[in-house]
Amino acid sequence: LGAMPASSHAQEYFQQHVHYTMHVQLDTDAHHLTGTESIVYTNNSPDTLDTISLHLYPNAYRSKDSEFMRFYRRRYNFNFFNHPASQRSRLDISDVHVDGQAVEPDVDETVARIRLPRPLPPGATTTVELALDHKVRKHLARAGYRGRHYDFAQWYPKVAVYDEKGLHDAPWRTGEFYGEFGTFDVHITVPDNYVIAATGTVESGDPGWNYNAPGGGGGDSRPEGGATKTVHFHAEDVHDFAWSADPDFVVESTEWNGIDIHSVYQRRHAGAW
């Protein structure tokens, strides 16, 4: 699925390149993340592609009968997922366009397969644009919310790898996450009293790293809340983009050989840090 001819896979090693641009807004009352995603995909393979697939990992926690949950019950003989429906996660995509042309993806739970309007030859680039709607789950398996705290891991529509063995877009059952390296420009809108830690560097906006002073007390710039802010993070040649947000994060910063280093922790864990 997704390439022709298969005989070319044995040629020189390659990696596809992906540039994600996202604009997302977190509703902390509804535990909901909405926004848009643009994916610029460059075909560095020797093959002509007719399909691009996206992983929708949060859908593994959408139902007790998902492929992921059924696999765990079969293999480990237990069910660790007991969240009520209101606390489960999902990731829906809509308004999908490829190079400006509307397309209808074929969604199979944790995978969305997009048939390209035109074949993508070696060296060519295509742009996929979509709207995303992510219901955040109560914290489970590295991601979700705990009170006012949020962790986002494997949270966005993520391009499935195409390598010398072909397209890796099987529905997710278990294991770690295989992804294309790429560039990320992620614009995150949250309540203005939140502190954000994320992959990459801050290009614009205030992540709130001065809001909560180490050792106790608030920073001079901490807002009272009630408004929102947008922070733009940029990262290059990375495998994934993850982020956390919490109004009580403390950030301690230092520098080594010209590299900024930031340690981020919740105030209640200050003793351990």
XYZ file of C-alpha atoms in Angstrom:
273
model
C 0.000 0.000 0.000
C 1.304 3.431 -0.879
C 4.217 2.838 -3.251
C 5.341 1.415 -6.551
C 7.455 -0.400 -7.539
C 8.402 -2.517 -4.492
C 11.609 -3.689 -6.191
C 13.219 -0.276 -5.657
C 13.254 -0.638 -1.841
C 16.741 -2.160 -1.889
C 18.311 0.997 -3.287
C 20.369 3.529 -1.339
C 19.245 4.389 2.212
C 16.862 7.331 2.548
C 14.684 9.143 5.072
C 11.529 11.050 4.275
C 11.275 14.605 5.592
C 8.284 16.147 7.324
C 7.622 19.725 8.431
C 4.684 20.100 10.815
C 3.051 23.455 11.532
C 0.348 23.365 14.194
C -1.894 25.925 15.849
C -3.693 24.397 18.844
C -5.747 25.739 21.743
C -6.300 23.967 25.066
C -9.659 24.282 26.827
C -8.812 23.384 30.429
C -12.469 23.319 31.490
C -13.497 20.742 28.888
C -10.078 18.986 28.675
C -10.177 19.549 24.944
C -7.529 20.486 22.376
C -8.548 21.847 18.982
C -6.658 23.403 16.107
C -5.099 22.955 12.699
C -2.133 21.068 11.304
C -0.169 21.547 8.096
C 2.222 18.802 7.002
C 4.799 19.459 4.283
C 5.997 16.015 3.195
C 9.053 15.489 0.991
C 9.476 12.141 -0.742
C 13.181 11.297 -0.519
C 12.573 7.674 -1.466
C 13.244 6.178 -4.914
C 9.534 5.259 -5.164
C 6.449 7.073 -6.398
C 3.896 7.239 -3.584
C 0.126 7.276 -3.859
C -0.760 7.231 -0.130
C 0.270 9.079 3.019
C -0.883 7.658 6.352
C -1.287 9.395 9.712
C -1.233 7.788 13.149
C -4.116 8.824 15.441
C -2.719 7.290 18.625
C -5.212 8.776 21.160
C -7.949 6.654 19.569
C -6.371 3.595 21.189
C -7.963 4.862 24.412
C -11.317 5.715 22.855
C -13.062 2.450 23.684
C -12.619 -0.636 25.834
C -12.938 -2.594 22.587
C -10.243 -0.798 20.606
C -7.557 -2.873 18.873
C -5.076 -1.757 21.541
C -7.349 -2.763 24.437
C -8.262 -6.111 22.886
C -4.572 -6.877 22.346
C -3.754 -6.150 25.993
C -6.564 -8.381 27.228
C -5.417 -11.237 24.982
C -1.697 -10.938 25.691
C -1.598 -9.919 29.359
C -4.997 -11.167 30.536
C -5.943 -7.902 32.228
C -7.704 -4.662 31.422
C -6.024 -1.548 32.867
C -8.467 0.831 31.220
C -11.408 1.652 33.485
C -12.017 5.331 32.682
C -15.668 6.227 32.097
C -16.521 7.466 28.606
C -16.217 11.123 29.661
C -12.563 10.582 30.650
C -11.405 8.683 27.553
C -9.449 10.175 24.676
C -10.067 10.503 20.975
C -8.462 12.279 18.036
C -10.665 13.250 15.088
C -9.542 14.947 11.897
C -11.667 16.879 9.417
C -11.455 19.355 6.536
C -8.516 17.418 5.051
C -6.870 18.908 1.952
C -3.887 17.784 -0.116
C -2.272 20.611 -2.084
C -5.531 22.539 -1.750
C -7.776 19.699 -2.936
C -10.323 18.250 -0.508
C -9.881 14.531 0.231
C -11.701 12.019 2.422
C -9.309 9.932 4.546
C -9.953 6.279 5.251
C -9.865 6.106 9.068
C -9.201 2.766 10.738
C -9.240 3.621 14.444
C -5.610 4.689 15.058
C -4.691 5.186 11.386
C -5.939 7.600 8.719
C -4.923 6.696 5.160
C -4.975 9.546 2.658
C -5.037 8.689 -1.031
C -3.113 11.432 -2.833
C -4.954 13.197 -5.681
C -1.774 12.861 -7.757
C 1.139 10.414 -7.373
C 4.136 11.841 -5.515
C 7.345 11.069 -7.451
C 10.845 10.892 -5.919
C 12.100 14.320 -4.817
C 8.640 15.921 -4.855
C 6.803 17.623 -1.990
C 3.129 17.673 -1.050
C 1.199 19.561 1.652
C -1.544 18.030 3.795
C -3.762 20.399 5.796
C -6.407 19.393 8.338
C -8.375 20.365 11.422
C -7.869 18.326 14.579
C -10.130 17.735 17.571
C -8.532 15.938 20.524
C -10.489 14.998 23.639
C -7.795 14.626 26.301
C -8.082 11.576 28.553
C -7.645 11.429 32.294
C -3.964 10.651 32.756
C -2.994 7.171 31.618
C 0.102 5.766 29.916
C 2.276 8.907 29.739
C -0.402 11.368 28.655
C -3.559 13.104 29.800
C -4.664 15.436 32.580
C -4.396 15.309 36.361
C -6.330 18.217 37.799
C -4.818 21.307 36.181
C -1.753 19.433 34.922
C -1.469 18.228 31.289
C 0.978 15.914 29.509
C 0.801 15.584 25.714
C 2.633 12.625 24.180
C 1.688 10.966 20.859
C -1.132 13.485 20.693
C -1.260 14.851 17.122
C -1.850 13.292 13.675
C 1.630 11.873 13.041
C 2.980 10.811 9.646
C 3.580 7.066 9.324
C 7.107 6.090 8.319
C 7.882 5.079 4.754
C 11.263 3.331 4.538
C 13.053 0.664 2.507
C 10.508 -1.894 3.766
C 7.511 0.182 2.692
C 4.772 1.998 4.588
C 4.452 1.314 8.341
C 0.816 2.124 9.016
C -0.596 -0.872 10.858
C -3.115 -0.030 13.597
C -1.366 0.441 16.928
C -1.440 -2.442 19.374
C 1.606 -2.089 21.612
C 5.271 -1.087 21.638
C 7.197 2.106 21.076
C 6.634 4.638 18.311
C 8.372 4.689 14.924
C 8.290 8.157 13.358
C 9.870 10.283 10.650
C 12.364 12.911 11.782
C 11.367 16.426 10.867
C 10.805 20.055 11.740
C 8.085 21.254 14.104
C 6.546 24.714 14.442
C 3.886 24.399 17.128
C 1.818 27.371 18.343
C 0.152 26.498 21.662
C -2.620 28.620 23.201
C -3.316 28.060 26.906
C -4.638 30.093 29.877
C -2.138 32.879 30.515
C -1.213 31.651 34.019
C 0.052 28.304 32.692
C 3.726 27.340 32.408
C 4.622 25.318 29.302
C 7.547 22.940 28.764
C 7.923 21.565 25.233
C 10.239 20.156 22.612
C 12.404 22.779 20.884
C 13.078 26.426 21.529
C 10.725 29.322 22.200
C 10.326 31.522 19.133
C 7.643 33.861 20.494
C 5.302 34.227 23.429
C 5.919 33.767 27.147
C 6.110 30.136 28.321
C 5.900 31.326 31.929
C 9.285 30.094 33.086
C 9.547 33.025 35.520
C 6.075 32.591 37.039
C 7.042 30.430 40.035
C 10.340 31.206 41.711
C 12.427 28.261 42.968
C 12.193 28.019 46.744
C 8.685 29.436 46.941
C 6.780 32.529 45.947
C 5.560 33.754 42.607
C 7.470 35.529 39.899
C 6.997 39.170 38.992
C 5.368 38.388 35.666
C 2.793 35.772 36.708
C -0.680 36.702 35.414
C -3.768 36.316 37.549
C -5.444 34.169 34.908
C -8.580 34.692 32.879
C -6.944 35.508 29.548
C -5.018 33.310 27.111
C -1.569 33.410 25.552
C 0.102 31.727 22.591
C 3.648 30.325 22.659
C 5.487 29.229 19.498
C 7.997 26.377 19.833
C 10.388 25.428 17.010
C 12.403 22.208 16.685
C 14.446 20.732 13.837
C 15.582 17.178 13.055
C 13.655 15.617 15.921
C 11.619 12.428 16.083
C 8.580 13.798 17.906
C 7.030 16.779 19.695
C 5.790 16.500 23.285
C 4.692 19.126 25.794
C 3.395 19.630 29.319
C 1.498 22.516 30.881
C 0.818 23.333 34.529
C 0.214 26.649 36.347
C 2.399 25.424 39.235
C 5.488 24.410 37.286
C 8.779 25.684 38.682
C 11.571 26.159 36.146
C 15.238 26.204 37.150
C 17.600 27.224 34.376
C 21.316 26.979 33.786
C 23.749 26.922 30.882
C 26.484 24.573 29.686
C 28.807 25.317 26.766
C 26.341 27.836 25.388
C 23.392 25.449 25.695
C 20.408 26.530 27.804
C 19.179 23.820 30.192
C 15.796 24.033 31.924
C 14.591 21.701 34.682
C 10.818 21.747 35.097
C 8.946 20.282 38.069
C 5.789 20.750 40.096
C 6.058 22.776 43.279
C 4.965 19.809 45.410
C 8.008 17.870 44.201
C 10.492 20.628 45.012
C 11.988 18.667 47.891
C 13.026 15.807 45.650
C 14.459 18.194 43.077
